[in-house]
mmCIF file of C-alpha atoms in Angstrom:
data_model
loop_
_atom_site.group_PDB
_atom_site.id
_atom_site.type_symbol
_atom_site.label_atom_id
_atom_site.label_comp_id
_atom_site.label_asym_id
_atom_site.label_seq_id
_atom_site.Cartn_x
_atom_site.Cartn_y
_atom_site.Cartn_z
ATOM 1 C CA MET A 16 26.308 115.590 -32.100
ATOM 2 C CA ALA A 17 25.222 112.032 -31.341
ATOM 3 C CA LYS A 18 27.718 109.929 -29.824
ATOM 4 C CA ALA A 19 27.460 107.166 -32.527
ATOM 5 C CA GLN A 20 27.906 109.990 -35.095
ATOM 6 C CA LEU A 21 31.017 111.517 -33.355
ATOM 7 C CA LEU A 22 32.527 108.045 -33.300
ATOM 8 C CA LEU A 23 32.222 107.620 -36.967
ATOM 9 C CA VAL A 24 33.725 111.040 -37.438
ATOM 10 C CA LEU A 25 36.549 110.086 -35.353
ATOM 11 C CA TYR A 26 36.869 106.813 -37.146
ATOM 12 C CA LEU A 27 36.919 107.918 -40.661
ATOM 13 C CA SER A 28 38.396 111.544 -40.592
ATOM 14 C CA ALA A 29 41.142 112.957 -39.890
ATOM 15 C CA PHE A 30 51.244 123.953 -17.908
ATOM 16 C CA ALA A 31 53.751 125.036 -20.458
ATOM 17 C CA LEU A 32 57.059 123.479 -19.297
ATOM 18 C CA PHE A 33 59.740 125.329 -21.237
ATOM 19 C CA ASP A 34 61.077 126.482 -24.699
ATOM 20 C CA VAL A 35 62.658 123.253 -26.063
ATOM 21 C CA SER A 36 63.693 124.960 -29.550
ATOM 22 C CA SER A 37 64.399 128.447 -29.726
ATOM 23 C CA ALA A 38 65.164 128.145 -33.492
ATOM 24 C CA THR A 39 61.357 126.957 -34.244
ATOM 25 C CA ARG A 40 59.941 128.536 -31.296
ATOM 26 C CA LYS A 41 58.164 125.646 -30.474
ATOM 27 C CA HIS A 42 57.054 125.004 -26.994
ATOM 28 C CA VAL A 43 56.414 121.672 -25.181
ATOM 29 C CA LYS A 44 53.289 122.057 -23.155
ATOM 30 C CA LEU A 45 50.890 119.720 -21.232
ATOM 31 C CA TYR A 46 47.186 119.535 -22.174
ATOM 32 C CA GLU A 47 44.220 118.242 -20.295
ATOM 33 C CA ILE A 48 40.776 116.976 -21.559
ATOM 34 C CA LYS A 49 38.435 116.116 -18.823
ATOM 35 C CA LYS A 50 34.782 115.151 -18.213
ATOM 36 C CA GLY A 51 33.440 114.590 -14.629
ATOM 37 C CA ASP A 52 35.858 112.479 -12.709
ATOM 38 C CA PHE A 53 37.857 111.338 -15.794
ATOM 39 C CA SER A 54 40.787 113.405 -17.035
ATOM 40 C CA VAL A 55 43.553 112.768 -19.426
ATOM 41 C CA LYS A 56 46.745 114.940 -19.928
ATOM 42 C CA ILE A 57 48.898 114.800 -22.972
ATOM 43 C CA THR A 58 52.007 116.468 -23.954
ATOM 44 C CA ASN A 59 53.005 117.580 -27.645
ATOM 45 C CA TRP A 60 56.198 115.894 -26.939
ATOM 46 C CA GLY A 61 55.696 112.879 -28.843
ATOM 47 C CA ALA A 62 52.019 113.390 -28.532
ATOM 48 C CA THR A 63 52.467 111.403 -25.351
ATOM 49 C CA VAL A 64 49.881 110.301 -22.754
ATOM 50 C CA VAL A 65 50.967 111.523 -19.445
ATOM 51 C CA SER A 66 48.276 110.562 -17.202
ATOM 52 C CA ALA A 67 44.707 109.061 -16.945
ATOM 53 C CA ILE A 68 42.811 109.725 -13.740
ATOM 54 C CA LEU A 69 39.892 107.421 -13.100
ATOM 55 C CA PRO A 70 37.789 106.357 -10.026
ATOM 56 C CA ASP A 71 37.873 102.862 -8.653
ATOM 57 C CA SER A 72 34.716 100.818 -7.568
ATOM 58 C CA LYS A 73 34.606 102.828 -4.322
ATOM 59 C CA GLY A 74 35.102 106.171 -6.212
ATOM 60 C CA ASN A 75 38.713 106.646 -5.118
ATOM 61 C CA LEU A 76 40.753 108.439 -7.846
ATOM 62 C CA ALA A 77 43.973 107.347 -9.135
ATOM 63 C CA ASP A 78 46.247 107.850 -12.149
ATOM 64 C CA VAL A 79 46.511 104.541 -14.015
ATOM 65 C CA VAL A 80 49.311 105.510 -16.459
ATOM 66 C CA LEU A 81 53.066 105.186 -15.867
ATOM 67 C CA GLY A 82 55.115 108.200 -16.741
ATOM 68 C CA PHE A 83 57.067 111.217 -15.247
ATOM 69 C CA ASP A 84 56.325 114.452 -13.569
ATOM 70 C CA SER A 85 58.333 116.626 -15.724
ATOM 71 C CA VAL A 86 59.186 116.594 -19.335
ATOM 72 C CA SER A 87 62.907 115.968 -19.319
ATOM 73 C CA PRO A 88 62.855 112.217 -18.534
ATOM 74 C CA TYR A 89 60.590 111.791 -21.551
ATOM 75 C CA TYR A 90 63.525 113.149 -23.726
ATOM 76 C CA ASN A 91 66.098 110.812 -22.399
ATOM 77 C CA VAL A 92 64.382 107.622 -21.213
ATOM 78 C CA SER A 93 63.891 104.928 -23.694
ATOM 79 C CA THR A 94 60.642 103.509 -22.253
ATOM 80 C CA TYR A 95 58.304 105.136 -24.718
ATOM 81 C CA PHE A 96 55.988 105.756 -21.812
ATOM 82 C CA GLY A 97 52.434 106.881 -23.531
ATOM 83 C CA ALA A 98 54.137 108.087 -26.774
ATOM 84 C CA LEU A 99 52.639 108.002 -30.183
ATOM 85 C CA VAL A 100 55.465 105.874 -31.979
ATOM 86 C CA GLY A 101 56.343 105.877 -35.676
ATOM 87 C CA ARG A 102 56.741 106.262 -38.773
ATOM 88 C CA VAL A 103 56.645 102.543 -38.402
ATOM 89 C CA ALA A 104 55.877 101.316 -34.839
ATOM 90 C CA ASN A 105 57.447 98.052 -33.492
ATOM 91 C CA ARG A 106 60.397 96.387 -35.206
ATOM 92 C CA ILE A 107 61.762 96.405 -38.834
ATOM 93 C CA GLY A 108 64.372 93.414 -39.317
ATOM 94 C CA GLY A 109 67.712 94.763 -40.373
ATOM 95 C CA GLY A 110 66.529 98.158 -40.509
ATOM 96 C CA LYS A 111 65.626 97.898 -44.253
ATOM 97 C CA PHE A 112 62.818 97.049 -46.606
ATOM 98 C CA VAL A 113 62.201 96.988 -50.445
ATOM 99 C CA LEU A 114 59.550 99.002 -52.076
ATOM 100 C CA ASP A 115 58.690 99.227 -55.547
ATOM 101 C CA GLY A 116 62.100 97.689 -56.369
ATOM 102 C CA LYS A 117 64.188 100.142 -54.440
ATOM 103 C CA VAL A 118 66.191 99.189 -51.123
ATOM 104 C CA TYR A 119 65.546 101.500 -48.227
ATOM 105 C CA GLN A 120 68.087 101.608 -45.238
ATOM 106 C CA ILE A 121 66.533 103.046 -42.131
ATOM 107 C CA PHE A 122 68.070 104.139 -38.920
ATOM 108 C CA GLN A 123 69.044 101.036 -36.721
ATOM 109 C CA ASN A 124 68.452 101.835 -33.246
ATOM 110 C CA GLU A 125 68.114 98.478 -31.626
ATOM 111 C CA GLY A 126 71.299 96.620 -32.693
ATOM 112 C CA GLN A 127 70.821 95.804 -36.555
ATOM 113 C CA ASN A 128 66.891 96.518 -36.294
ATOM 114 C CA THR A 129 64.846 99.406 -36.359
ATOM 115 C CA LEU A 130 62.472 100.047 -33.194
ATOM 116 C CA HIS A 131 59.588 102.270 -33.291
ATOM 117 C CA GLY A 132 60.816 104.624 -36.291
ATOM 118 C CA GLY A 133 64.266 104.837 -35.416
ATOM 119 C CA HIS A 134 66.345 106.951 -32.836
ATOM 120 C CA ARG A 135 64.326 110.193 -33.594
ATOM 121 C CA GLY A 136 60.776 108.659 -34.274
ATOM 122 C CA PHE A 137 57.448 110.369 -33.881
ATOM 123 C CA SER A 138 57.731 110.082 -30.066
ATOM 124 C CA LYS A 139 60.930 112.272 -30.114
ATOM 125 C CA VAL A 140 59.507 115.297 -31.794
ATOM 126 C CA ILE A 141 57.647 118.373 -30.964
ATOM 127 C CA TRP A 142 54.104 118.139 -32.356
ATOM 128 C CA THR A 143 51.793 121.115 -33.043
ATOM 129 C CA ALA A 144 48.688 121.275 -30.831
ATOM 130 C CA SER A 145 45.483 122.385 -32.555
ATOM 131 C CA GLU A 146 41.633 122.382 -31.848
ATOM 132 C CA HIS A 147 41.995 121.809 -28.015
ATOM 133 C CA ARG A 148 38.308 121.619 -26.887
ATOM 134 C CA THR A 149 37.819 121.654 -23.079
ATOM 135 C CA GLY A 150 34.195 122.091 -22.708
ATOM 136 C CA GLY A 151 31.112 120.467 -24.108
ATOM 137 C CA ASP A 152 30.060 116.794 -24.387
ATOM 138 C CA TYR A 153 33.365 115.595 -26.029
ATOM 139 C CA PRO A 154 36.644 117.287 -24.931
ATOM 140 C CA SER A 155 39.506 116.786 -27.314
ATOM 141 C CA ILE A 156 42.863 117.773 -28.529
ATOM 142 C CA THR A 157 44.560 117.115 -31.756
ATOM 143 C CA PHE A 158 48.325 117.205 -32.529
ATOM 144 C CA THR A 159 49.869 117.437 -35.958
ATOM 145 C CA TYR A 160 53.247 116.734 -37.333
ATOM 146 C CA HIS A 161 54.929 116.909 -40.792
ATOM 147 C CA SER A 162 57.410 114.035 -41.520
ATOM 148 C CA PHE A 163 59.903 114.996 -44.084
ATOM 149 C CA ASP A 164 61.132 112.925 -47.049
ATOM 150 C CA GLY A 165 64.109 110.947 -45.780
ATOM 151 C CA GLU A 166 63.274 111.310 -42.086
ATOM 152 C CA GLN A 167 65.170 108.319 -40.423
ATOM 153 C CA GLY A 168 65.523 106.958 -43.979
ATOM 154 C CA PHE A 169 61.783 106.485 -44.629
ATOM 155 C CA PRO A 170 60.636 107.842 -48.111
ATOM 156 C CA GLY A 171 58.292 110.587 -48.800
ATOM 157 C CA ASP A 172 56.786 113.560 -47.060
ATOM 158 C CA VAL A 173 53.763 112.511 -44.755
ATOM 159 C CA ASP A 174 51.241 114.593 -42.936
ATOM 160 C CA VAL A 175 50.266 113.018 -39.632
ATOM 161 C CA SER A 176 47.635 113.787 -36.902
ATOM 162 C CA VAL A 177 46.406 112.300 -33.803
ATOM 163 C CA THR A 178 43.125 113.163 -31.999
ATOM 164 C CA TYR A 179 42.340 112.284 -28.234
ATOM 165 C CA THR A 180 38.915 112.662 -27.420
ATOM 166 C CA ILE A 181 36.643 112.000 -24.355
ATOM 167 C CA THR A 182 33.747 110.195 -25.990
ATOM 168 C CA GLY A 183 31.888 109.057 -22.864
ATOM 169 C CA ASP A 184 31.994 109.323 -19.182
ATOM 170 C CA HIS A 185 34.881 107.190 -18.903
ATOM 171 C CA GLU A 186 35.760 106.546 -22.472
ATOM 172 C CA LEU A 187 38.864 107.726 -24.463
ATOM 173 C CA SER A 188 39.127 107.482 -28.283
ATOM 174 C CA ILE A 189 42.341 108.014 -30.308
ATOM 175 C CA SER A 190 42.210 108.645 -33.875
ATOM 176 C CA MET A 191 45.587 108.682 -35.942
ATOM 177 C CA LEU A 192 45.576 109.904 -39.467
ATOM 178 C CA ALA A 193 48.519 109.780 -41.807
ATOM 179 C CA LYS A 194 48.576 111.059 -45.572
ATOM 180 C CA PRO A 195 51.684 110.501 -47.917
ATOM 181 C CA LEU A 196 52.041 113.567 -50.163
ATOM 182 C CA ASN A 197 54.462 112.342 -52.849
ATOM 183 C CA LYS A 198 55.976 108.936 -52.372
ATOM 184 C CA PRO A 199 54.646 105.567 -51.103
ATOM 185 C CA THR A 200 55.858 104.680 -47.772
ATOM 186 C CA PRO A 201 55.107 102.247 -44.907
ATOM 187 C CA ILE A 202 53.196 103.543 -42.150
ATOM 188 C CA ASN A 203 52.150 101.802 -38.809
ATOM 189 C CA LEU A 204 51.395 104.053 -35.819
ATOM 190 C CA ALA A 205 50.787 102.914 -32.353
ATOM 191 C CA SER A 206 49.851 104.383 -28.803
ATOM 192 C CA HIS A 207 52.707 103.063 -26.345
ATOM 193 C CA THR A 208 50.744 103.659 -23.206
ATOM 194 C CA TYR A 209 51.645 101.652 -20.095
ATOM 195 C CA TRP A 210 48.591 100.836 -18.011
ATOM 196 C CA ASN A 211 48.308 99.697 -14.397
ATOM 197 C CA LEU A 212 44.655 99.773 -13.310
ATOM 198 C CA GLY A 213 45.560 99.505 -9.813
ATOM 199 C CA GLY A 214 47.339 102.836 -9.942
ATOM 200 C CA HIS A 215 50.588 103.635 -11.508
ATOM 201 C CA ASN A 216 52.378 103.099 -8.541
ATOM 202 C CA SER A 217 50.482 100.060 -7.054
ATOM 203 C CA GLY A 218 53.011 97.313 -7.973
ATOM 204 C CA THR A 219 52.853 94.803 -10.708
ATOM 205 C CA ILE A 220 50.029 93.588 -13.118
ATOM 206 C CA LEU A 221 50.543 90.122 -12.594
ATOM 207 C CA SER A 222 47.319 89.608 -10.672
ATOM 208 C CA ASN A 223 45.246 91.422 -13.362
ATOM 209 C CA THR A 224 43.095 89.333 -15.424
ATOM 210 C CA ILE A 225 43.178 89.770 -19.291
ATOM 211 C CA GLN A 226 41.252 88.450 -22.370
ATOM 212 C CA ILE A 227 42.629 88.955 -25.801
ATOM 213 C CA PHE A 228 40.393 88.267 -28.524
ATOM 214 C CA GLY A 229 43.213 86.835 -30.752
ATOM 215 C CA SER A 230 43.590 83.285 -31.502
ATOM 216 C CA LYS A 231 46.831 83.391 -33.343
ATOM 217 C CA VAL A 232 50.328 85.239 -32.842
ATOM 218 C CA THR A 233 53.248 86.117 -34.988
ATOM 219 C CA PRO A 234 56.242 84.220 -33.588
ATOM 220 C CA VAL A 235 59.488 85.966 -33.116
ATOM 221 C CA ASP A 236 63.258 85.278 -33.157
ATOM 222 C CA ASP A 237 65.822 86.084 -30.180
ATOM 223 C CA SER A 238 65.826 89.705 -31.752
ATOM 224 C CA LEU A 239 61.984 89.862 -31.446
ATOM 225 C CA ILE A 240 61.742 89.957 -35.097
ATOM 226 C CA PRO A 241 58.984 87.966 -36.549
ATOM 227 C CA THR A 242 59.662 84.685 -38.233
ATOM 228 C CA GLY A 243 56.878 85.090 -40.813
ATOM 229 C CA GLU A 244 54.775 82.436 -39.269
ATOM 230 C CA ILE A 245 51.368 82.884 -37.922
ATOM 231 C CA VAL A 246 50.481 80.430 -35.205
ATOM 232 C CA PRO A 247 47.402 79.392 -33.083
ATOM 233 C CA VAL A 248 47.561 80.295 -29.337
ATOM 234 C CA LYS A 249 45.332 77.251 -28.229
ATOM 235 C CA GLY A 250 47.047 75.298 -25.487
ATOM 236 C CA THR A 251 49.985 77.427 -25.118
ATOM 237 C CA ALA A 252 50.930 80.251 -22.696
ATOM 238 C CA TYR A 253 49.837 82.978 -25.121
ATOM 239 C CA ASP A 254 46.098 81.618 -24.968
ATOM 240 C CA PHE A 255 43.939 84.341 -23.366
ATOM 241 C CA LEU A 256 40.821 83.588 -25.229
ATOM 242 C CA LYS A 257 39.296 83.091 -21.928
ATOM 243 C CA PRO A 258 40.050 85.449 -19.124
ATOM 244 C CA ALA A 259 43.164 84.377 -17.200
ATOM 245 C CA SER A 260 45.517 86.324 -14.855
ATOM 246 C CA ILE A 261 48.753 87.664 -16.337
ATOM 247 C CA GLY A 262 50.883 85.952 -13.753
ATOM 248 C CA SER A 263 49.329 82.427 -14.017
ATOM 249 C CA ARG A 264 51.312 81.568 -17.155
ATOM 250 C CA ILE A 265 54.085 84.270 -17.549
ATOM 251 C CA GLY A 266 56.767 82.056 -16.001
ATOM 252 C CA GLN A 267 56.326 79.984 -19.353
ATOM 253 C CA ILE A 268 57.368 82.916 -21.341
ATOM 254 C CA LYS A 269 60.862 84.296 -20.583
ATOM 255 C CA PRO A 270 61.232 87.103 -19.782
ATOM 256 C CA GLY A 271 57.550 88.009 -20.247
ATOM 257 C CA TYR A 272 55.134 88.790 -22.949
ATOM 258 C CA ASP A 273 56.016 90.883 -25.992
ATOM 259 C CA ILE A 274 54.147 89.464 -28.923
ATOM 260 C CA ASN A 275 51.814 90.639 -31.594
ATOM 261 C CA TYR A 276 48.321 89.005 -31.520
ATOM 262 C CA VAL A 277 46.267 88.531 -34.697
ATOM 263 C CA LEU A 278 42.959 89.788 -34.009
ATOM 264 C CA ASP A 279 39.796 87.856 -34.474
ATOM 265 C CA ALA A 280 37.199 89.214 -36.632
ATOM 266 C CA SER A 281 34.467 88.301 -34.210
ATOM 267 C CA ALA A 282 33.053 90.895 -31.838
ATOM 268 C CA VAL A 283 32.729 93.854 -34.239
ATOM 269 C CA ASP A 284 30.541 96.656 -33.352
ATOM 270 C CA THR A 285 28.295 98.889 -35.383
ATOM 271 C CA LEU A 286 31.147 100.891 -36.809
ATOM 272 C CA GLY A 287 33.053 97.894 -37.885
ATOM 273 C CA VAL A 288 35.627 98.419 -34.864
ATOM 274 C CA ARG A 289 36.695 95.034 -33.341
ATOM 275 C CA LYS A 290 37.224 94.185 -29.566
ATOM 276 C CA VAL A 291 40.878 93.642 -28.886
ATOM 277 C CA SER A 292 40.758 92.812 -24.958
ATOM 278 C CA VAL A 293 39.162 93.083 -21.656
ATOM 279 C CA LEU A 294 41.716 93.983 -18.681
ATOM 280 C CA ARG A 295 40.557 93.859 -15.126
ATOM 281 C CA ASP A 296 42.113 94.692 -11.554
ATOM 282 C CA GLU A 297 40.147 92.867 -9.036
ATOM 283 C CA LYS A 298 41.491 94.922 -5.990
ATOM 284 C CA SER A 299 40.295 98.306 -7.549
ATOM 285 C CA GLY A 300 37.442 97.134 -9.457
ATOM 286 C CA ARG A 301 38.768 98.899 -12.635
ATOM 287 C CA GLN A 302 38.198 97.467 -15.986
ATOM 288 C CA MET A 303 39.318 98.419 -19.307
ATOM 289 C CA GLU A 304 37.822 97.347 -22.608
ATOM 290 C CA LEU A 305 39.920 98.069 -25.710
ATOM 291 C CA TRP A 306 38.625 98.355 -29.526
ATOM 292 C CA THR A 307 40.397 99.051 -32.903
ATOM 293 C CA ASN A 308 40.064 98.909 -36.640
ATOM 294 C CA MET A 309 43.730 97.592 -36.833
ATOM 295 C CA PRO A 310 44.582 93.940 -37.376
ATOM 296 C CA GLY A 311 46.866 93.205 -34.513
ATOM 297 C CA VAL A 312 47.776 94.163 -30.955
ATOM 298 C CA GLN A 313 51.143 94.046 -29.273
ATOM 299 C CA PHE A 314 50.724 92.831 -25.704
ATOM 300 C CA TYR A 315 53.882 93.898 -23.544
ATOM 301 C CA THR A 316 54.190 93.131 -19.904
ATOM 302 C CA SER A 317 57.191 95.871 -19.390
ATOM 303 C CA ASN A 318 59.837 92.935 -19.179
ATOM 304 C CA MET A 319 62.404 95.488 -19.869
ATOM 305 C CA LEU A 320 61.510 97.985 -17.224
ATOM 306 C CA LYS A 321 64.219 98.340 -14.608
ATOM 307 C CA ASP A 322 64.604 100.959 -11.914
ATOM 308 C CA VAL A 323 62.963 103.709 -13.855
ATOM 309 C CA VAL A 324 62.204 106.854 -11.449
ATOM 310 C CA GLY A 325 58.802 107.933 -12.299
ATOM 311 C CA LYS A 326 55.850 110.001 -10.952
ATOM 312 C CA GLY A 327 56.247 111.036 -7.212
ATOM 313 C CA GLY A 328 59.521 109.387 -7.118
ATOM 314 C CA HIS A 329 58.121 105.774 -7.419
ATOM 315 C CA VAL A 330 60.428 103.361 -8.988
ATOM 316 C CA TYR A 331 58.936 101.362 -11.801
ATOM 317 C CA GLY A 332 60.094 98.009 -12.354
ATOM 318 C CA GLU A 333 59.592 94.750 -14.333
ATOM 319 C CA TYR A 334 55.798 93.933 -14.878
ATOM 320 C CA ASP A 335 54.877 97.327 -13.157
ATOM 321 C CA GLY A 336 52.663 97.980 -16.448
ATOM 322 C CA LEU A 337 51.399 96.690 -19.634
ATOM 323 C CA CYS A 338 50.935 97.869 -23.071
ATOM 324 C CA LEU A 339 48.362 97.045 -25.528
ATOM 325 C CA GLU A 340 49.438 98.519 -28.968
ATOM 326 C CA THR A 341 46.952 98.160 -31.665
ATOM 327 C CA GLN A 342 48.887 97.887 -34.887
ATOM 328 C CA GLY A 343 49.771 96.518 -38.049
ATOM 329 C CA TYR A 344 51.808 93.289 -37.705
ATOM 330 C CA PRO A 345 55.521 94.039 -36.831
ATOM 331 C CA ASP A 346 57.951 93.893 -39.712
ATOM 332 C CA SER A 347 55.247 93.660 -42.263
ATOM 333 C CA VAL A 348 57.264 95.281 -44.870
ATOM 334 C CA ASN A 349 59.584 92.292 -45.055
ATOM 335 C CA HIS A 350 56.711 89.576 -45.036
ATOM 336 C CA PRO A 351 54.425 89.630 -47.965
ATOM 337 C CA ASN A 352 51.857 87.198 -46.184
ATOM 338 C CA PHE A 353 51.281 89.653 -43.626
ATOM 339 C CA PRO A 354 48.773 92.695 -44.109
ATOM 340 C CA ALA A 355 50.406 95.362 -46.036
ATOM 341 C CA GLN A 356 51.418 98.657 -44.439
ATOM 342 C CA ILE A 357 52.437 100.565 -47.608
ATOM 343 C CA VAL A 358 50.305 103.672 -48.156
ATOM 344 C CA ARG A 359 50.352 105.660 -51.352
ATOM 345 C CA PRO A 360 49.800 109.094 -52.391
ATOM 346 C CA GLY A 361 45.946 109.701 -52.554
ATOM 347 C CA GLN A 362 45.283 107.015 -49.737
ATOM 348 C CA VAL A 363 45.025 107.826 -46.078
ATOM 349 C CA TYR A 364 46.227 105.705 -43.200
ATOM 350 C CA ASN A 365 43.528 105.640 -40.631
ATOM 351 C CA HIS A 366 43.905 104.045 -37.201
ATOM 352 C CA TYR A 367 41.269 104.045 -34.537
ATOM 353 C CA MET A 368 41.095 102.834 -30.978
ATOM 354 C CA ARG A 369 38.803 103.246 -28.158
ATOM 355 C CA TYR A 370 39.121 102.544 -24.449
ATOM 356 C CA LYS A 371 36.095 102.019 -22.228
ATOM 357 C CA PHE A 372 36.724 102.060 -18.388
ATOM 358 C CA SER A 373 34.225 100.810 -15.844
ATOM 359 C CA PHE A 374 34.201 100.113 -12.179
#
């Protein structure tokens, strides 16, 4: 299958650790997809990206994803390292919304608000692994999950899948699909991977250069809930329309970046997927280019990361990684002027993202 055809299919379609649930006999396992010197490991606990190993400009390999050596910290730490978050990623103000005239109260796990789907969102469940392809031109792994009616307060049964595919020598694609079965419901999935192109244990990302193709942001209140405004970034510390180091202006944003960018419609490829950002680490020479079909991206500089013991005993701290979470706008269910996130039976939620790495 030609690469362009494969990407179109992904865009449009749908070391075992231990036995976690003896009742369901589901096991948490680690899966690898690999091509040449590029390998990615994902666990079915939260469909979580555990590692991504890449060469630098000199051919030296390093793991550029923050995470843990074993599965137990993923259960207990609220960093969302590498997780697939939902049913609704990001925040919902007051933990409630109105849909077709009915008020839904969902689980409030961040004060009075809901974050990443509640206390037991998609990042805190065991997914079912299927179609693990380890050979060929396009190694991949697919995970599925059935979200039941009323889970964390959300209406309706929903079938969800996510497929991770190596679509090039150093290219990773993620395709997320969700199908409501019997009720309309909000859906907004996101991949919450923390990246550090210098290596997961290389220190802060403040010297990294980033370009974000979003000329507006959705401002937030003190609880990080959008106000409903959409404002331009020009002339502000949020302006990364031209490449700039993250540390050059982070001091103007206390405690750091945690904001949704409204992505511009420019820089669209032949599949209708738009360029999100370009991130570069000069020391290693690694560069990451991100593309998506979503209207927004959350830029987060791990401001709340404090003394977390990760891989190899390395202690992760503030600014040691960054997230670029392609998504619908946060709290869209409570802001009619934001792109809608309601998906009805017969419709399919389709979220596609593609990382291109170079050196």
